[in-house]
PDB file of C-alpha atoms and ligand atoms in Angstrom:
ATOM      1  CA  MET U   1      23.156  -8.248  -4.259  1.00 41.00           C
ATOM      2  CA  ASN U   2      24.362  -9.049  -7.900  1.00 40.00           C
ATOM      3  CA  ASN U   3      23.956  -6.752 -10.654  1.00 40.00           C
ATOM      4  CA  LYS U   4      21.034  -8.632 -12.579  1.00 40.00           C
ATOM      5  CA  ALA U   5      18.973  -8.254  -9.347  1.00 40.00           C
ATOM      6  CA  ALA U   6      19.782  -4.628  -8.468  1.00 54.00           C
ATOM      7  CA  GLY U   7      16.893  -3.456 -10.661  1.00 94.00           C
ATOM      8  CA  LEU U   8      13.900  -4.988  -8.601  1.00 98.00           C
ATOM      9  CA  ILE U   9      12.745  -2.991  -5.709  1.00 98.00           C
ATOM     10  CA  ILE U  10      11.127  -5.491  -3.234  1.00 98.00           C
ATOM     11  CA  GLY U  11      10.451  -5.689   0.249  1.00 98.00           C
ATOM     12  CA  ALA U  12       7.771  -7.379   2.848  1.00 98.00           C
ATOM     13  CA  HIS U  13       5.508  -6.211   5.693  1.00 98.00           C
ATOM     14  CA  MET U  14       7.852  -5.748   8.720  1.00 97.00           C
ATOM     15  CA  SER U  15       7.277  -5.497  12.614  1.00 95.00           C
ATOM     16  CA  ILE U  16       7.919  -2.248  13.973  1.00 94.00           C
ATOM     17  CA  SER U  17       7.741  -3.331  17.483  1.00 91.00           C
ATOM     18  CA  ASP U  18      11.414  -2.720  18.187  1.00 92.00           C
ATOM     19  CA  GLY U  19      11.527   0.606  16.384  1.00 94.00           C
ATOM     20  CA  TYR U  20      12.244   2.000  13.030  1.00 96.00           C
ATOM     21  CA  THR U  21      16.066   1.110  13.144  1.00 97.00           C
ATOM     22  CA  ALA U  22      15.368  -2.565  13.852  1.00 97.00           C
ATOM     23  CA  MET U  23      12.964  -2.703  11.068  1.00 97.00           C
ATOM     24  CA  VAL U  24      15.338  -1.165   8.576  1.00 98.00           C
ATOM     25  CA  ARG U  25      17.857  -3.729   9.806  1.00 98.00           C
ATOM     26  CA  ASP U  26      15.692  -6.606   9.466  1.00 98.00           C
ATOM     27  CA  ALA U  27      14.467  -5.403   6.031  1.00 98.00           C
ATOM     28  CA  ILE U  28      18.156  -5.327   4.888  1.00 98.00           C
ATOM     29  CA  SER U  29      18.909  -8.795   6.442  1.00 98.00           C
ATOM     30  CA  ILE U  30      16.230 -10.547   4.134  1.00 98.00           C
ATOM     31  CA  GLY U  31      17.654  -8.924   1.012  1.00 98.00           C
ATOM     32  CA  ALA U  32      14.958  -6.149   0.695  1.00 98.00           C
ATOM     33  CA  ASN U  33      15.274  -2.620  -0.691  1.00 98.00           C
ATOM     34  CA  ALA U  34      11.754  -1.766   0.235  1.00 98.00           C
ATOM     35  CA  MET U  35       9.490  -2.363   3.228  1.00 98.00           C
ATOM     36  CA  GLN U  36       6.101  -1.868   4.758  1.00 98.00           C
ATOM     37  CA  TYR U  37       4.947  -1.311   8.467  1.00 97.00           C
ATOM     38  CA  PHE U  38       1.814  -0.527  10.319  1.00 95.00           C
ATOM     39  CA  THR U  39       1.734   3.044  11.706  1.00 95.00           C
ATOM     40  CA  ARG U  40       0.135   1.839  14.604  1.00 90.00           C
ATOM     41  CA  ASN U  41      -1.129  -1.540  16.082  1.00 75.00           C
ATOM     42  CA  PRO U  42      -3.934  -2.635  13.666  1.00 62.00           C
ATOM     43  CA  ARG U  43      -6.175  -3.882  16.570  1.00 62.00           C
ATOM     44  CA  GLY U  44      -5.949  -0.431  18.360  1.00 56.00           C
ATOM     45  CA  SER U  45      -4.705   2.862  17.684  1.00 59.00           C
ATOM     46  CA  GLY U  46      -1.865   3.286  20.068  1.00 62.00           C
ATOM     47  CA  VAL U  47       1.250   4.755  18.485  1.00 62.00           C
ATOM     48  CA  ARG U  48       4.682   3.869  19.489  1.00 63.00           C
ATOM     49  CA  THR U  49       6.630   6.341  21.643  1.00 67.00           C
ATOM     50  CA  PHE U  50       8.361   8.860  19.417  1.00 74.00           C
ATOM     51  CA  ASN U  51      12.229   8.470  19.670  1.00 89.00           C
ATOM     52  CA  GLU U  52      14.160  10.928  17.785  1.00 92.00           C
ATOM     53  CA  GLU U  53      17.271   8.821  18.105  1.00 95.00           C
ATOM     54  CA  ASP U  54      15.670   5.914  16.444  1.00 96.00           C
ATOM     55  CA  ILE U  55      14.722   7.995  13.788  1.00 96.00           C
ATOM     56  CA  LYS U  56      18.066   9.364  13.135  1.00 97.00           C
ATOM     57  CA  ASN U  57      19.683   5.980  13.120  1.00 98.00           C
ATOM     58  CA  ALA U  58      17.126   4.549  10.965  1.00 98.00           C
ATOM     59  CA  LEU U  59      17.649   7.425   8.302  1.00 98.00           C
ATOM     60  CA  LYS U  60      21.275   6.934   8.545  1.00 98.00           C
ATOM     61  CA  LEU U  61      20.937   3.124   7.674  1.00 98.00           C
ATOM     62  CA  LEU U  62      18.527   3.643   5.030  1.00 98.00           C
ATOM     63  CA  SER U  63      20.933   6.198   3.372  1.00 98.00           C
ATOM     64  CA  GLU U  64      24.051   3.878   3.790  1.00 98.00           C
ATOM     65  CA  ASN U  65      22.050   1.146   2.026  1.00 98.00           C
ATOM     66  CA  GLY U  66      20.871   3.324  -0.722  1.00 97.00           C
ATOM     67  CA  ILE U  67      17.157   3.130   0.414  1.00 98.00           C
ATOM     68  CA  PRO U  68      14.900   6.092  -0.190  1.00 98.00           C
ATOM     69  CA  CYS U  69      11.987   6.925   1.869  1.00 98.00           C
ATOM     70  CA  SER U  70       9.814   6.410  -1.420  1.00 98.00           C
ATOM     71  CA  HIS U  71      10.678   2.627  -0.959  1.00 98.00           C
ATOM     72  CA  ILE U  72       8.937   2.656   2.354  1.00 98.00           C
ATOM     73  CA  ILE U  73       5.134   2.229   2.924  1.00 98.00           C
ATOM     74  CA  ALA U  74       3.720   3.179   6.018  1.00 98.00           C
ATOM     75  CA  HIS U  75       0.223   1.209   6.243  1.00 97.00           C
ATOM     76  CA  ALA U  76      -2.559   3.026   8.039  1.00 97.00           C
ATOM     77  CA  PRO U  77      -4.402   0.448  10.754  1.00 93.00           C
ATOM     78  CA  TYR U  78      -6.751  -1.123   8.738  1.00 87.00           C
ATOM     79  CA  THR U  79      -9.423  -0.860  11.689  1.00 87.00           C
ATOM     80  CA  MET U  80      -9.879   2.669  10.500  1.00 94.00           C
ATOM     81  CA  ASN U  81     -12.707   3.483   8.411  1.00 98.00           C
ATOM     82  CA  PRO U  82     -12.822   6.793   6.753  1.00 98.00           C
ATOM     83  CA  CYS U  83     -16.541   6.007   5.616  1.00 98.00           C
ATOM     84  CA  SER U  84     -18.098   4.283   8.522  1.00 98.00           C
ATOM     85  CA  ALA U  85     -22.039   5.060   9.124  1.00 98.00           C
ATOM     86  CA  LYS U  86     -20.828   6.415  12.641  1.00 98.00           C
ATOM     87  CA  GLU U  87     -19.812   9.828  12.479  1.00 98.00           C
ATOM     88  CA  ASP U  88     -17.504   9.681  15.451  1.00 97.00           C
ATOM     89  CA  VAL U  89     -15.561   6.642  13.883  1.00 97.00           C
ATOM     90  CA  ARG U  90     -14.954   9.014  10.726  1.00 98.00           C
ATOM     91  CA  ARG U  91     -13.726  11.854  12.835  1.00 97.00           C
ATOM     92  CA  PHE U  92     -11.366   9.549  14.740  1.00 96.00           C
ATOM     93  CA  THR U  93     -10.027   8.260  11.444  1.00 97.00           C
ATOM     94  CA  ILE U  94      -9.463  11.727  10.281  1.00 98.00           C
ATOM     95  CA  ASP U  95      -7.574  12.457  13.611  1.00 96.00           C
ATOM     96  CA  ILE U  96      -5.408   9.585  13.393  1.00 95.00           C
ATOM     97  CA  MET U  97      -4.636   9.792   9.737  1.00 97.00           C
ATOM     98  CA  ARG U  98      -3.701  13.437  10.171  1.00 96.00           C
ATOM     99  CA  GLU U  99      -1.253  12.668  13.162  1.00 95.00           C
ATOM    100  CA  ASP U 100       0.205   9.803  11.068  1.00 95.00           C
ATOM    101  CA  ILE U 101       0.976  12.241   8.230  1.00 96.00           C
ATOM    102  CA  GLU U 102       2.661  14.615  10.630  1.00 94.00           C
ATOM    103  CA  ARG U 103       4.943  11.805  11.912  1.00 94.00           C
ATOM    104  CA  LEU U 104       6.023  10.603   8.425  1.00 96.00           C
ATOM    105  CA  GLU U 105       7.330  13.897   7.554  1.00 94.00           C
ATOM    106  CA  TYR U 106      10.414  12.869   9.417  1.00 96.00           C
ATOM    107  CA  PHE U 107      10.789  10.226   6.583  1.00 97.00           C
ATOM    108  CA  PRO U 108      10.281  12.480   3.694  1.00 97.00           C
ATOM    109  CA  GLY U 109       8.659  10.960   0.526  1.00 97.00           C
ATOM    110  CA  THR U 110       7.393   7.841   2.521  1.00 98.00           C
ATOM    111  CA  LEU U 111       4.129   6.276   0.889  1.00 98.00           C
ATOM    112  CA  TYR U 112       1.199   6.548   3.232  1.00 98.00           C
ATOM    113  CA  ASN U 113      -1.156   3.532   2.149  1.00 98.00           C
ATOM    114  CA  PHE U 114      -4.647   3.219   3.572  1.00 98.00           C
ATOM    115  CA  HIS U 115      -7.829   1.122   3.014  1.00 98.00           C
ATOM    116  CA  PRO U 116     -10.681   3.345   1.498  1.00 98.00           C
ATOM    117  CA  GLY U 117     -13.017   1.992   4.060  1.00 98.00           C
ATOM    118  CA  SER U 118     -16.438   0.123   4.249  1.00 98.00           C
ATOM    119  CA  HIS U 119     -19.701   2.069   3.758  1.00 98.00           C
ATOM    120  CA  THR U 120     -21.319  -0.201   6.458  1.00 98.00           C
ATOM    121  CA  GLY U 121     -24.806  -0.039   4.670  1.00 98.00           C
ATOM    122  CA  GLN U 122     -24.636   3.567   3.489  1.00 98.00           C
ATOM    123  CA  GLY U 123     -24.026   2.710  -0.359  1.00 98.00           C
ATOM    124  CA  ALA U 124     -20.943   3.052  -2.129  1.00 98.00           C
ATOM    125  CA  GLU U 125     -21.843   6.534  -3.477  1.00 98.00           C
ATOM    126  CA  VAL U 126     -21.934   7.964   0.126  1.00 98.00           C
ATOM    127  CA  GLY U 127     -18.918   6.092   1.153  1.00 98.00           C
ATOM    128  CA  ILE U 128     -17.019   7.551  -1.744  1.00 98.00           C
ATOM    129  CA  LYS U 129     -17.901  10.953  -0.672  1.00 98.00           C
ATOM    130  CA  GLN U 130     -16.999  10.535   2.853  1.00 98.00           C
ATOM    131  CA  THR U 131     -13.616   8.977   2.121  1.00 98.00           C
ATOM    132  CA  ALA U 132     -12.909  11.852  -0.297  1.00 98.00           C
ATOM    133  CA  HIS U 133     -13.655  14.202   2.689  1.00 98.00           C
ATOM    134  CA  CYS U 134     -11.107  12.448   4.718  1.00 98.00           C
ATOM    135  CA  LEU U 135      -8.464  12.957   2.193  1.00 98.00           C
ATOM    136  CA  ALA U 136      -9.443  16.527   1.493  1.00 98.00           C
ATOM    137  CA  SER U 137      -9.137  17.351   5.302  1.00 98.00           C
ATOM    138  CA  ILE U 138      -5.837  15.394   6.108  1.00 98.00           C
ATOM    139  CA  MET U 139      -3.868  16.189   2.998  1.00 98.00           C
ATOM    140  CA  THR U 140      -1.911  19.757   2.371  1.00 97.00           C
ATOM    141  CA  ALA U 141      -0.199  20.963  -0.621  1.00 96.00           C
ATOM    142  CA  GLU U 142       3.400  21.156   1.424  1.00 96.00           C
ATOM    143  CA  GLN U 143       3.394  17.544   2.776  1.00 95.00           C
ATOM    144  CA  LYS U 144       6.135  15.200   1.570  1.00 96.00           C
ATOM    145  CA  THR U 145       4.193  12.204   2.445  1.00 97.00           C
ATOM    146  CA  VAL U 146       2.512  10.537  -0.625  1.00 97.00           C
ATOM    147  CA  VAL U 147      -0.972   9.196   0.227  1.00 98.00           C
ATOM    148  CA  LEU U 148      -2.023   6.026  -1.607  1.00 98.00           C
ATOM    149  CA  ILE U 149      -5.481   4.370  -1.807  1.00 98.00           C
ATOM    150  CA  GLU U 150      -5.257   0.726  -1.674  1.00 98.00           C
ATOM    151  CA  THR U 151      -7.339  -1.310  -4.496  1.00 98.00           C
ATOM    152  CA  MET U 152      -9.630  -3.505  -2.383  1.00 98.00           C
ATOM    153  CA  ALA U 153     -11.174  -7.138  -2.877  1.00 98.00           C
ATOM    154  CA  GLY U 154     -14.553  -5.983  -2.386  1.00 98.00           C
ATOM    155  CA  LYS U 155     -15.316  -8.006   0.682  1.00 97.00           C
ATOM    156  CA  GLY U 156     -18.328  -6.910   2.664  1.00 97.00           C
ATOM    157  CA  SER U 157     -19.168  -3.444   1.883  1.00 98.00           C
ATOM    158  CA  GLU U 158     -15.625  -2.159   1.029  1.00 98.00           C
ATOM    159  CA  ILE U 159     -15.316   0.587  -1.346  1.00 98.00           C
ATOM    160  CA  GLY U 160     -12.271   0.887  -3.653  1.00 98.00           C
ATOM    161  CA  ARG U 161     -13.354  -2.592  -5.312  1.00 98.00           C
ATOM    162  CA  SER U 162     -13.008  -1.037  -8.782  1.00 98.00           C
ATOM    163  CA  PHE U 163     -10.868   1.406 -10.491  1.00 99.00           C
ATOM    164  CA  GLU U 164     -13.915   3.598 -11.083  1.00 98.00           C
ATOM    165  CA  GLU U 165     -14.615   3.807  -7.461  1.00 98.00           C
ATOM    166  CA  ILE U 166     -11.056   4.901  -6.634  1.00 98.00           C
ATOM    167  CA  ARG U 167     -11.100   7.587  -9.442  1.00 98.00           C
ATOM    168  CA  ASP U 168     -14.436   8.790  -7.888  1.00 98.00           C
ATOM    169  CA  ILE U 169     -12.730   9.022  -4.550  1.00 98.00           C
ATOM    170  CA  ILE U 170      -9.667  10.841  -5.926  1.00 98.00           C
ATOM    171  CA  ASP U 171     -11.913  13.250  -7.959  1.00 98.00           C
ATOM    172  CA  ALA U 172     -14.074  14.240  -5.235  1.00 98.00           C
ATOM    173  CA  ALA U 173     -11.048  14.785  -2.777  1.00 98.00           C
ATOM    174  CA  GLU U 174      -9.408  16.921  -5.375  1.00 98.00           C
ATOM    175  CA  ALA U 175     -12.756  18.920  -5.956  1.00 98.00           C
ATOM    176  CA  GLU U 176     -13.092  19.585  -2.310  1.00 98.00           C
ATOM    177  CA  ASN U 177      -9.497  20.516  -1.855  1.00 98.00           C
ATOM    178  CA  THR U 178      -7.869  21.766  -5.025  1.00 98.00           C
ATOM    179  CA  SER U 179      -4.443  22.573  -3.554  1.00 98.00           C
ATOM    180  CA  ILE U 180      -3.771  18.554  -3.476  1.00 97.00           C
ATOM    181  CA  LYS U 181      -4.485  18.099  -7.206  1.00 96.00           C
ATOM    182  CA  GLY U 182      -2.241  15.344  -8.370  1.00 94.00           C
ATOM    183  CA  LYS U 183      -1.078  14.321  -4.981  1.00 95.00           C
ATOM    184  CA  ILE U 184      -3.153  11.273  -4.275  1.00 98.00           C
ATOM    185  CA  GLY U 185      -1.587   7.967  -5.459  1.00 98.00           C
ATOM    186  CA  VAL U 186      -2.744   4.462  -5.859  1.00 99.00           C
ATOM    187  CA  CYS U 187      -1.284   1.167  -4.341  1.00 99.00           C
ATOM    188  CA  LEU U 188      -2.335  -1.904  -6.598  1.00 99.00           C
ATOM    189  CA  ASP U 189      -2.791  -5.149  -4.489  1.00 99.00           C
ATOM    190  CA  THR U 190      -2.306  -8.237  -6.658  1.00 99.00           C
ATOM    191  CA  CYS U 191      -4.392 -10.530  -4.426  1.00 98.00           C
ATOM    192  CA  HIS U 192      -7.090  -7.857  -3.861  1.00 98.00           C
ATOM    193  CA  ILE U 193      -7.358  -7.058  -7.741  1.00 98.00           C
ATOM    194  CA  ASN U 194      -7.782 -10.787  -8.614  1.00 98.00           C
ATOM    195  CA  ASP U 195     -10.243 -11.311  -5.874  1.00 98.00           C
ATOM    196  CA  ALA U 196     -12.246  -8.182  -7.125  1.00 98.00           C
ATOM    197  CA  GLY U 197     -12.504  -9.495 -10.563  1.00 98.00           C
ATOM    198  CA  TYR U 198      -9.506  -8.254 -12.537  1.00 98.00           C
ATOM    199  CA  ASP U 199      -7.959 -11.424 -14.041  1.00 98.00           C
ATOM    200  CA  VAL U 200      -4.267 -11.116 -13.146  1.00 98.00           C
ATOM    201  CA  ILE U 201      -3.506 -14.503 -14.779  1.00 98.00           C
ATOM    202  CA  ASN U 202      -4.824 -13.812 -18.277  1.00 98.00           C
ATOM    203  CA  ASP U 203      -5.346  -9.967 -18.806  1.00 98.00           C
ATOM    204  CA  LEU U 204      -2.637  -8.167 -16.841  1.00 98.00           C
ATOM    205  CA  ASP U 205      -2.123  -5.843 -20.208  1.00 98.00           C
ATOM    206  CA  GLY U 206      -5.904  -5.259 -20.140  1.00 98.00           C
ATOM    207  CA  ILE U 207      -5.934  -4.460 -16.470  1.00 98.00           C
ATOM    208  CA  LEU U 208      -3.215  -2.037 -16.714  1.00 98.00           C
ATOM    209  CA  GLU U 209      -4.745  -0.231 -19.826  1.00 98.00           C
ATOM    210  CA  ARG U 210      -8.025  -0.017 -17.890  1.00 98.00           C
ATOM    211  CA  PHE U 211      -6.099   1.365 -14.886  1.00 99.00           C
ATOM    212  CA  ASP U 212      -4.408   4.197 -17.173  1.00 98.00           C
ATOM    213  CA  LEU U 213      -7.689   4.905 -18.884  1.00 98.00           C
ATOM    214  CA  VAL U 214      -9.560   5.302 -15.686  1.00 98.00           C
ATOM    215  CA  ILE U 215      -7.177   6.544 -12.966  1.00 98.00           C
ATOM    216  CA  GLY U 216      -4.208   7.029 -14.981  1.00 98.00           C
ATOM    217  CA  LEU U 217      -0.625   5.182 -14.663  1.00 98.00           C
ATOM    218  CA  LYS U 218       0.982   8.325 -13.027  1.00 98.00           C
ATOM    219  CA  ARG U 219      -0.987   7.841  -9.830  1.00 98.00           C
ATOM    220  CA  LEU U 220       0.347   3.892  -9.486  1.00 98.00           C
ATOM    221  CA  ARG U 221       3.106   4.157  -6.972  1.00 98.00           C
ATOM    222  CA  ALA U 222       3.527   0.691  -5.365  1.00 98.00           C
ATOM    223  CA  VAL U 223       2.437  -2.854  -5.611  1.00 99.00           C
ATOM    224  CA  HIS U 224       1.292  -5.149  -2.852  1.00 99.00           C
ATOM    225  CA  LEU U 225       2.727  -8.580  -4.236  1.00 99.00           C
ATOM    226  CA  ASN U 226       0.614 -11.391  -2.965  1.00 98.00           C
ATOM    227  CA  ASP U 227      -0.745 -14.586  -4.143  1.00 98.00           C
ATOM    228  CA  SER U 228      -4.490 -15.367  -3.376  1.00 98.00           C
ATOM    229  CA  LYS U 229      -5.953 -18.371  -1.480  1.00 98.00           C
ATOM    230  CA  ASN U 230      -9.243 -17.717  -3.337  1.00 98.00           C
ATOM    231  CA  PRO U 231     -10.115 -17.847  -7.162  1.00 97.00           C
ATOM    232  CA  PHE U 232     -10.485 -14.837  -9.586  1.00 96.00           C
ATOM    233  CA  GLY U 233     -13.639 -12.621  -8.634  1.00 98.00           C
ATOM    234  CA  SER U 234     -14.294 -14.492  -5.131  1.00 98.00           C
ATOM    235  CA  HIS U 235     -14.250 -11.038  -3.137  1.00 98.00           C
ATOM    236  CA  LYS U 236     -12.458 -12.764  -0.216  1.00 97.00           C
ATOM    237  CA  ASP U 237      -9.130 -11.122   0.504  1.00 98.00           C
ATOM    238  CA  ARG U 238      -7.021 -14.085   1.881  1.00 98.00           C
ATOM    239  CA  HIS U 239      -3.392 -13.614   0.935  1.00 98.00           C
ATOM    240  CA  GLU U 240      -1.194 -16.741  -0.052  1.00 98.00           C
ATOM    241  CA  ILE U 241       2.561 -17.210  -0.426  1.00 98.00           C
ATOM    242  CA  ILE U 242       4.021 -16.381  -3.976  1.00 98.00           C
ATOM    243  CA  GLY U 243       3.477 -19.286  -6.314  1.00 98.00           C
ATOM    244  CA  ASN U 244       1.174 -21.273  -3.767  1.00 98.00           C
ATOM    245  CA  GLY U 245      -2.244 -19.668  -4.686  1.00 98.00           C
ATOM    246  CA  GLU U 246      -4.756 -19.181  -7.244  1.00 98.00           C
ATOM    247  CA  ILE U 247      -2.535 -16.514  -9.237  1.00 98.00           C
ATOM    248  CA  GLY U 248       0.557 -18.539  -9.539  1.00 98.00           C
ATOM    249  CA  ILE U 249       4.139 -17.977 -10.049  1.00 98.00           C
ATOM    250  CA  GLN U 250       3.827 -17.258 -13.844  1.00 98.00           C
ATOM    251  CA  ALA U 251       1.529 -14.554 -13.677  1.00 98.00           C
ATOM    252  CA  ILE U 252       3.493 -13.105 -10.541  1.00 98.00           C
ATOM    253  CA  GLU U 253       6.693 -13.150 -12.946  1.00 98.00           C
ATOM    254  CA  ARG U 254       4.705 -11.160 -15.485  1.00 98.00           C
ATOM    255  CA  VAL U 255       3.560  -8.633 -12.887  1.00 99.00           C
ATOM    256  CA  ILE U 256       7.028  -7.967 -11.647  1.00 98.00           C
ATOM    257  CA  ASN U 257       8.315  -7.518 -15.194  1.00 98.00           C
ATOM    258  CA  HIS U 258       5.626  -5.700 -16.848  1.00 98.00           C
ATOM    259  CA  PRO U 259       6.648  -2.187 -18.289  1.00 98.00           C
ATOM    260  CA  SER U 260       4.170  -0.313 -16.241  1.00 98.00           C
ATOM    261  CA  LEU U 261       5.022  -2.039 -13.060  1.00 98.00           C
ATOM    262  CA  ARG U 262       8.770  -3.138 -13.073  1.00 98.00           C
ATOM    263  CA  SER U 263      10.183   0.120 -11.635  1.00 98.00           C
ATOM    264  CA  LEU U 264       7.717   0.486  -8.763  1.00 98.00           C
ATOM    265  CA  PRO U 265       8.423  -0.545  -5.054  1.00 98.00           C
ATOM    266  CA  PHE U 266       6.667  -4.104  -4.696  1.00 99.00           C
ATOM    267  CA  CYS U 267       5.913  -5.337  -1.315  1.00 99.00           C
ATOM    268  CA  LEU U 268       5.111  -9.040   0.063  1.00 99.00           C
ATOM    269  CA  GLU U 269       2.185  -9.322   2.475  1.00 98.00           C
ATOM    270  CA  THR U 270       2.271 -12.943   2.190  1.00 98.00           C
ATOM    271  CA  PRO U 271       1.642 -15.112   5.130  1.00 98.00           C
ATOM    272  CA  ASN U 272       5.174 -15.828   6.041  1.00 97.00           C
ATOM    273  CA  ASP U 273       8.074 -15.173   8.580  1.00 97.00           C
ATOM    274  CA  LEU U 274      11.301 -13.403   7.731  1.00 98.00           C
ATOM    275  CA  ALA U 275      13.029 -16.476   6.462  1.00 98.00           C
ATOM    276  CA  GLY U 276      10.112 -17.160   4.295  1.00 98.00           C
ATOM    277  CA  TYR U 277      10.034 -13.558   2.881  1.00 98.00           C
ATOM    278  CA  ALA U 278      13.978 -13.744   2.344  1.00 98.00           C
ATOM    279  CA  ALA U 279      13.219 -17.025  -0.003  1.00 98.00           C
ATOM    280  CA  GLU U 280      10.389 -15.097  -1.624  1.00 98.00           C
ATOM    281  CA  ILE U 281      12.550 -12.112  -2.382  1.00 98.00           C
ATOM    282  CA  ALA U 282      15.393 -14.278  -3.554  1.00 98.00           C
ATOM    283  CA  LEU U 283      12.997 -16.170  -5.929  1.00 98.00           C
ATOM    284  CA  LEU U 284      11.672 -12.927  -6.984  1.00 98.00           C
ATOM    285  CA  ARG U 285      15.159 -11.541  -7.974  1.00 98.00           C
ATOM    286  CA  THR U 286      15.989 -14.444 -10.034  1.00 98.00           C
ATOM    287  CA  LEU U 287      12.797 -13.921 -12.085  1.00 98.00           C
ATOM    288  CA  TYR U 288      13.508 -10.224 -12.524  1.00 98.00           C
ATOM    289  CA  LYS U 289      14.727  -9.536 -16.123  1.00 97.00           C
ATOM    290  CA  ASP U 290      17.105  -6.645 -16.268  1.00 89.00           C
TER     291      ASP U 290
HETATM  292 FE1   FE T 301      -3.766  -3.241   3.142  1.00 91.28          FE
HETATM  293 FE1   FE T 302      -2.480  -4.970   0.442  1.00 91.28          FE
HETATM  294 ZN1   ZN T 303      -5.454  -7.945   1.877  1.00 91.28          ZN
END
């Protein structure tokens, strides 16, 4: 890695199927100094067998390469729904997320990202209260893991489609459990916000001013860096390879260099294999201004 590129914290969504150590090794092999993985199979709730040796080796490899756990995003399975109309689904989501957080304490400071859910016809206001209750139930003052709410595109009955909805979730969770005050963070997904109606191409400054006003920039802890297959405001959520979509390379270049974003961990979730991710990371490093 040359000096010019050393400042950009960038990674991609990786497979965890061969364990933590293999994931970290793969991430390093594509030039990443950040990474994301699913805590469980997104299609089910099964969790990998817990292997202390694997965790120890992964932690060693991370530290040898100067990658702190705060550059790792553990993504909750997106099939979980903390604001389902079905009570058993909501309860199951709380159980799964609580167990995930317990396991993540082995990687202190990991970012635990989740989708705030779909209200499935109950209305956004009810959904916001239920997702807030989930956070208030699973988080503790002692945990090292940082829980992040992901900004959503607003497809179907998704909540978290606006900064205001995310603020309302945070406010309600902190009101229910005052011991977690200031501990909930946010992950900004560039495809999702553009699809949600935030104009990433023409109004990045305005978007971040709005974010600061409504939520507060100190809550912003990570960025999902994706282009979008669909135009601004489409509420679709289909990711595209960097530069091949509606957002385009110039807007992405402004995102990674923006003073409010440039020091955060960026993670690609583009439709790509490892070689494709390596090429995207190399391109983004040349566009990053030190
Ligand atoms: Fe996500
Ligand atoms: Fe995302
Ligand atoms: Zn998405």
